[in-house]
Coordinates of C-alpha atoms and ligand atoms in Angstrom, one line a residue:
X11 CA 107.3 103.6 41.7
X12 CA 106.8 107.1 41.8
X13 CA 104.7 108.4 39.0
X14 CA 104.3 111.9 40.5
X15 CA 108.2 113.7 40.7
X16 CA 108.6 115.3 43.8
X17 CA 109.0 118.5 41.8
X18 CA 105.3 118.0 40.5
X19 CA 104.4 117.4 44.1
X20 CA 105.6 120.1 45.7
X21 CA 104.4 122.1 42.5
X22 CA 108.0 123.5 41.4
X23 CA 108.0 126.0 44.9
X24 CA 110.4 126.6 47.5
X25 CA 108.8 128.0 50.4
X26 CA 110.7 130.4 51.7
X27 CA 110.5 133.0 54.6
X28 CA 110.9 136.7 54.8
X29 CA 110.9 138.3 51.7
X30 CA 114.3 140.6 53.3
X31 CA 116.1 137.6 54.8
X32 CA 119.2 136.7 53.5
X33 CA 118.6 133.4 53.1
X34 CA 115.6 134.6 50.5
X35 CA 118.3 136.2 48.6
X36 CA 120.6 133.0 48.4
X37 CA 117.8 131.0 47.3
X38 CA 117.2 133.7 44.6
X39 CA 120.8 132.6 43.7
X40 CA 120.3 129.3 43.9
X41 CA 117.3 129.5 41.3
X42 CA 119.9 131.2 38.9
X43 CA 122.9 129.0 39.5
X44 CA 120.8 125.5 39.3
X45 CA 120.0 124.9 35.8
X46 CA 117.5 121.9 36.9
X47 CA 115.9 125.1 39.1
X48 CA 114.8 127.0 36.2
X49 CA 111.3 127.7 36.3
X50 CA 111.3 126.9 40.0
X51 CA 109.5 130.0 42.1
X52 CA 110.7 130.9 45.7
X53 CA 107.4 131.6 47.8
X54 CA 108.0 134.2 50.3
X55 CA 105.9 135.3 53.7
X56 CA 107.5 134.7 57.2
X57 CA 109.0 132.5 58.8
X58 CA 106.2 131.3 61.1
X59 CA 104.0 130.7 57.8
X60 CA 107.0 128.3 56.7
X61 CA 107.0 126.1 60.1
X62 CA 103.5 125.7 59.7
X63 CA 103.9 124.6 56.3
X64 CA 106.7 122.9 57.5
X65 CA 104.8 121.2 60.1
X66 CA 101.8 120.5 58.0
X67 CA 103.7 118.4 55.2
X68 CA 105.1 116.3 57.9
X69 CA 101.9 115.4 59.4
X70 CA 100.7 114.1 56.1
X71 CA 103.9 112.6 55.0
X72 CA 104.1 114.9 51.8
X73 CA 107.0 116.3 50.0
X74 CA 108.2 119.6 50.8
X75 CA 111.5 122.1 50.5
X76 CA 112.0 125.1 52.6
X77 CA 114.8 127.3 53.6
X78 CA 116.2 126.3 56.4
X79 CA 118.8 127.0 59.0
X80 CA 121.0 126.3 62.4
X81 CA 120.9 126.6 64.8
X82 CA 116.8 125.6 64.9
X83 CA 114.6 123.7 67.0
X84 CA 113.1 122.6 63.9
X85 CA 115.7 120.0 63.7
X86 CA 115.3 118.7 67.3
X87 CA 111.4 118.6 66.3
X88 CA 111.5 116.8 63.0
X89 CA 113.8 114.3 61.2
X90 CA 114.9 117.0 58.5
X91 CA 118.2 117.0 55.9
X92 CA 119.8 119.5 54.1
X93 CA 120.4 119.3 50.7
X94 CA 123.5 119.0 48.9
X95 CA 124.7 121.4 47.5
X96 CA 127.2 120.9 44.4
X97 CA 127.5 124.7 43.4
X98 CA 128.2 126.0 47.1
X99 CA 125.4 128.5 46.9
X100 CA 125.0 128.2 50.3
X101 CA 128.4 127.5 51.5
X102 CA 129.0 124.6 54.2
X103 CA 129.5 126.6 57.1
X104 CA 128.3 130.2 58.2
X105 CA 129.7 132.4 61.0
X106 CA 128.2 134.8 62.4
X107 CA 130.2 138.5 63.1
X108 CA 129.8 141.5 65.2
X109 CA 130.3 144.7 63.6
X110 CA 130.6 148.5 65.0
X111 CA 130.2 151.5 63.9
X112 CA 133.1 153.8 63.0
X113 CA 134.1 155.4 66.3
X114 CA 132.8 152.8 68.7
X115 CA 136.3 152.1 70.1
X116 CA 136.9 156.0 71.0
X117 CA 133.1 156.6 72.3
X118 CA 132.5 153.7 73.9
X119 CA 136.3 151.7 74.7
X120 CA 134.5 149.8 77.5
X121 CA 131.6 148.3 75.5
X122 CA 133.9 147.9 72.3
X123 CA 135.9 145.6 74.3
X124 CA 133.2 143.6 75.5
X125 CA 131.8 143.0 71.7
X126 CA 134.8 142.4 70.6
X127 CA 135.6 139.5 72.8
X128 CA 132.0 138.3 73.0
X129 CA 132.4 134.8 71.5
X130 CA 129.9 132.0 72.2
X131 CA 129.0 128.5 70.9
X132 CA 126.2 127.3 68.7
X133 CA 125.0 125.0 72.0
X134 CA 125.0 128.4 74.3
X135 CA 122.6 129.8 71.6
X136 CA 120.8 126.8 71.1
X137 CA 120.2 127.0 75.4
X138 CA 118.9 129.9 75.0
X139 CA 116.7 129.5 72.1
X140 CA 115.3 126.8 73.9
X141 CA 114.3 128.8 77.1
X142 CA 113.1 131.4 75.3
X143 CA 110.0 129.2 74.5
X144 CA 108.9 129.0 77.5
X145 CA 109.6 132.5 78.8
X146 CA 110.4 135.8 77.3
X147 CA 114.1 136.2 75.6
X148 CA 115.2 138.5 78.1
X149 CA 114.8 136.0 81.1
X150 CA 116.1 133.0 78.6
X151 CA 119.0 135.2 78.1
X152 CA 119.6 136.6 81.7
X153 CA 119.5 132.4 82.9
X154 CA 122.4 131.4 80.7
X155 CA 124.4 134.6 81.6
X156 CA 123.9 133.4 85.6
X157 CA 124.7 129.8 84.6
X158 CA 127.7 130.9 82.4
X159 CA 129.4 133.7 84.5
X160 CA 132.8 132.4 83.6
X161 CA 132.4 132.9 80.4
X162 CA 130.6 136.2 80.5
X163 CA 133.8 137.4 82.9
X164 CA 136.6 136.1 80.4
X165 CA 134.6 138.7 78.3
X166 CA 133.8 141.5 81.0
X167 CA 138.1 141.3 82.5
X168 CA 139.4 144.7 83.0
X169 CA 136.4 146.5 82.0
X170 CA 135.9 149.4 84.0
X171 CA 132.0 149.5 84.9
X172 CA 130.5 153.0 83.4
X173 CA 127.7 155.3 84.2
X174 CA 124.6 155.1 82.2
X175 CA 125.5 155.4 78.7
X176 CA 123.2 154.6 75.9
X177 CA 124.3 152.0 73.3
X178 CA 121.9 150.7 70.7
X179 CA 122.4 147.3 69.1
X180 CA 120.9 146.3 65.9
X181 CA 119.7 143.3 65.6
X182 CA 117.9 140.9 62.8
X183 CA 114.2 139.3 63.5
X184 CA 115.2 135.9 64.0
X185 CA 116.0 133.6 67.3
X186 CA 119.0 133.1 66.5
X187 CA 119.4 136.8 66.9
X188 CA 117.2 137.9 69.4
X189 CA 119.5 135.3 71.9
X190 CA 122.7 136.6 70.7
X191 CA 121.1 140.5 71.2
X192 CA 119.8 139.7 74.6
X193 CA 123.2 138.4 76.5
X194 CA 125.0 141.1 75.0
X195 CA 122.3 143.2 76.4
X196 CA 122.1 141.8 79.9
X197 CA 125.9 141.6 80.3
X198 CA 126.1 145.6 79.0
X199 CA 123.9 146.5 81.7
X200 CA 125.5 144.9 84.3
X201 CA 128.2 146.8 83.2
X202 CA 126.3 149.6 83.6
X203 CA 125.0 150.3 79.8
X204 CA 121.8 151.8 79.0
X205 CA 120.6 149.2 76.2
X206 CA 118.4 149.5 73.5
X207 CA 117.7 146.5 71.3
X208 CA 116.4 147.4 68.0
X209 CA 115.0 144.7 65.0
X210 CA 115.3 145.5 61.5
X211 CA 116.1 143.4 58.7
X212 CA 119.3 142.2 57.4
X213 CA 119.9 145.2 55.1
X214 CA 118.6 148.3 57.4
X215 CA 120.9 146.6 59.8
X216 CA 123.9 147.0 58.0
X217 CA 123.2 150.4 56.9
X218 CA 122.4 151.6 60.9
X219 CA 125.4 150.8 61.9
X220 CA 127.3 151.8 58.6
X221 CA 125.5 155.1 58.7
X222 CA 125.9 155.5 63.3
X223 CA 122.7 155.1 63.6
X224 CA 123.2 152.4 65.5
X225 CA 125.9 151.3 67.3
X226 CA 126.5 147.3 66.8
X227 CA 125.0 144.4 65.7
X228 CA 126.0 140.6 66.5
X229 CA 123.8 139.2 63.7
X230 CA 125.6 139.2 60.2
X231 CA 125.6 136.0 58.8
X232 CA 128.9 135.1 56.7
X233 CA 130.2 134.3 54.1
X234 CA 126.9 133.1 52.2
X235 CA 123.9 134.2 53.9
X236 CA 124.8 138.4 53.9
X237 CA 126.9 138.9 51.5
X238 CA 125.2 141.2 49.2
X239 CA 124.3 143.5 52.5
X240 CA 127.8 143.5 54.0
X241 CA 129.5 144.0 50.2
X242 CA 127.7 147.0 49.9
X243 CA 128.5 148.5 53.0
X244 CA 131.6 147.4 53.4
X245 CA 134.6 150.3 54.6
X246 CA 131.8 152.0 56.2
X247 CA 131.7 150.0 59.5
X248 CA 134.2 148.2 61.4
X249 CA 134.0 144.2 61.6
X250 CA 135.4 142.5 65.2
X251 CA 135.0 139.2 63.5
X252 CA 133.1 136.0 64.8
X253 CA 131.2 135.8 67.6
X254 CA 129.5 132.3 67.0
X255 CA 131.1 129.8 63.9
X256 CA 128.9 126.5 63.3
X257 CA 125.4 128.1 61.5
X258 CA 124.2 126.8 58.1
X259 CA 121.7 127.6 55.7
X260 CA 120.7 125.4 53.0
X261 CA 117.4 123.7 51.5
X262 CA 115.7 121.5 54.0
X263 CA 113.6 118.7 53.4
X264 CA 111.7 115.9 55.8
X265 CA 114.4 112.7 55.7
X266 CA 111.6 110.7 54.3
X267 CA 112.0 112.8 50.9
X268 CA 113.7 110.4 48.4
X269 CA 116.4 112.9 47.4
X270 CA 119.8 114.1 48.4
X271 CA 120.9 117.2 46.8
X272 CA 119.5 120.1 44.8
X273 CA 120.9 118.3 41.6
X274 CA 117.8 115.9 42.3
X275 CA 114.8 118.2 41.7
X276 CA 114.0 117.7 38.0
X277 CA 112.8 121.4 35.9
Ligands
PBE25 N1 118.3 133.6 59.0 C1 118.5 133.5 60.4 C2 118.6 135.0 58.7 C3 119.7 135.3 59.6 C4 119.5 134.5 60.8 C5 119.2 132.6 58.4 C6 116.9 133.2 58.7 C7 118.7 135.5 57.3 O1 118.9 136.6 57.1 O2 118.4 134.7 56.4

C-alpha cells in the first residue's frame, strides 16, 4: 500500500513550462476550477527544464505531472497518459488556426491564398518534428515539402508567382510551430516571397498581427489553449480557420502513475 500519496510525492507541484505559454495559463485555470487542486503550485521555467524533469522521474520510477501536449515526441519516447479531465479545462481536442492581419487579402492576394488553404495533418507535423532533430527546421521542413509536393500544389493552384515581396510570419517558440512556420516559409519562397520568421510568445503574437506588425501566424491554439490571447484581440485580425485539427493539451503523467484523472490528486 501506498503510505506516501502521490500528491505528497510529487510535493503538491505541476511542473510546467514557459511562464507565457498558454498551456501555463490553462493550468492556472485548472488550479482554480479543481477544488482537490487547491493549494497545488504550477512551477514554471521552459520547456526543456520540464523534459529533463520529465526524463529524470522516469528514470527513477517516481511520480510526476507536467503539462503536456501533441503532437510530441515525448510520447513516442515514454509510456505517458493524459489525465482526465471532468471539468474540460483543457478541452478534448485543439486545432490549430492561421490568422492575418487586416488587409492581407488586398496587399498580399497571392500569399493570402496560400495561408488560407494551407491545411496539413498532425502526422505531416509530427514528420517534420521528427527530422528536425537531426537537422535544422528549415531542411526538416524543405524534405517534407519535396516529398509532399501534391499537397503543397493543391495549396499553391492558380497562384500567380510574385516578385520579392516581404511577408513576416509570427510564430510561437515551440516545435509544433517552428514546423508549421517553416513549410509555410519554404513553399512562400518558392513562390517567390521574401520570408521572415519571427518567435514571440503566444500573446505578442496575437497582438503583431492584430496591430500589422506582422503579417500571419499559423500557431494559435484553439479553443482551450489561447483563448485568453485570441479573446482579447479578437475583431482586430482576420481568422482563415484550421490549418491542422488533432492537438491536445492536458496533464501528463508516466503510465506507471496509479491515477487516471485530475479528480485523483488529493489537496
Ligand atoms: N504549446 C505548444 C503552446 C502552443 C504550442 C501547447 C506548448 C502553448 O502556448 O501552450
Amino acid at each position: 500500500t501506498e503510505t506516501i500519496s502521490i500528491s505528497e510525492k510529487v510535493d503538491y507541484t505541476i511542473t510546467g513550462i514557459e511562464p507565457g505559454a498558454g498551456i501555463t495559463q490553462a493550468t492556472d485555470n485548472a488550479l482554480e476550477e479543481y477544488e482537490n487542486l487547491a493549494g497545488w503550485e504550477q512551477i514554471n521555467s521552459s520547456t526543456v527544464a520540464m523534459l529533463s524533469e520529465l526524463d529524470d522521474a522516469i528514470q527513477n520510477e517516481e511520480p510526476i505531472i507536467v503539462t503536456g501536449w501533441s503532437p510530441h515526441f515525448k510520447f513516442a519516447k515514454y509510456d505517458l497518459k493524459y489525465l482526465e479531465d471532468p471539468r474540460g479545462v483543457y478541452r478534448d481536442v485543439e486545432y490549430i488556426s492561421t490568422i492575418v492581419r487586416k488587409g492581407l487579402k488586398e496587399d498580399m492576394p497571392e500569399a493570402y491564398t496560400i495561408l488560407d488553404r494551407f491545411h496539413w495533418e498532425p502526422a505531416d507535423m509530427e514528420e517534420v518534428m521528427l527530422a528536425a532533430q537531426e537537422m535544422e527546421f528549415e531542411d526538416a521542413a524543405r524534405q517534407w515539402v519535396d516529398e509532399n509536393q501534391d499537397k503543397v500544389d493543391e495549396w499553391t493552384e492558380g497562384v500567380e508567382p510574385v516578385d520579392g515581396t516581404s511577408i513576416e510570419l509570427v510564430l510561437t517558440p515551440w516545435d509544433t510551430e517552428r514546423s508549421s512556420a517553416h513549410v509555410a516559409k519554404i513553399v512562400l519562397e518558392q513562390m517567390g516571397y521574401e520570408v521572415k520568421l519571427t518567435p514571440v510568445d503566444p500573446s505578442i503574437m496575437f497582438q503583431a498581427i492584430a496591430k500589422g506588425d506582422g503579417d500571419a501566424s499559423l500557431a494559435p491554439w484553439m479553443p482551450a489553449t489561447h483563448a485568453a490571447f485570441y479573446e482579447k484581440y479578437e475583431g482586430e485580425f482576420e481568422d482563415l480557420g484550421e490549418n491542422l485539427r488533432g492537438a491536445r493539451i492536458g496533464l501528463v503523467v508516466p503510465s506507471y502513475m496509479n491515477i487516471d484523472s485530475i479528480e485523483d490528486l488529493e489537496p
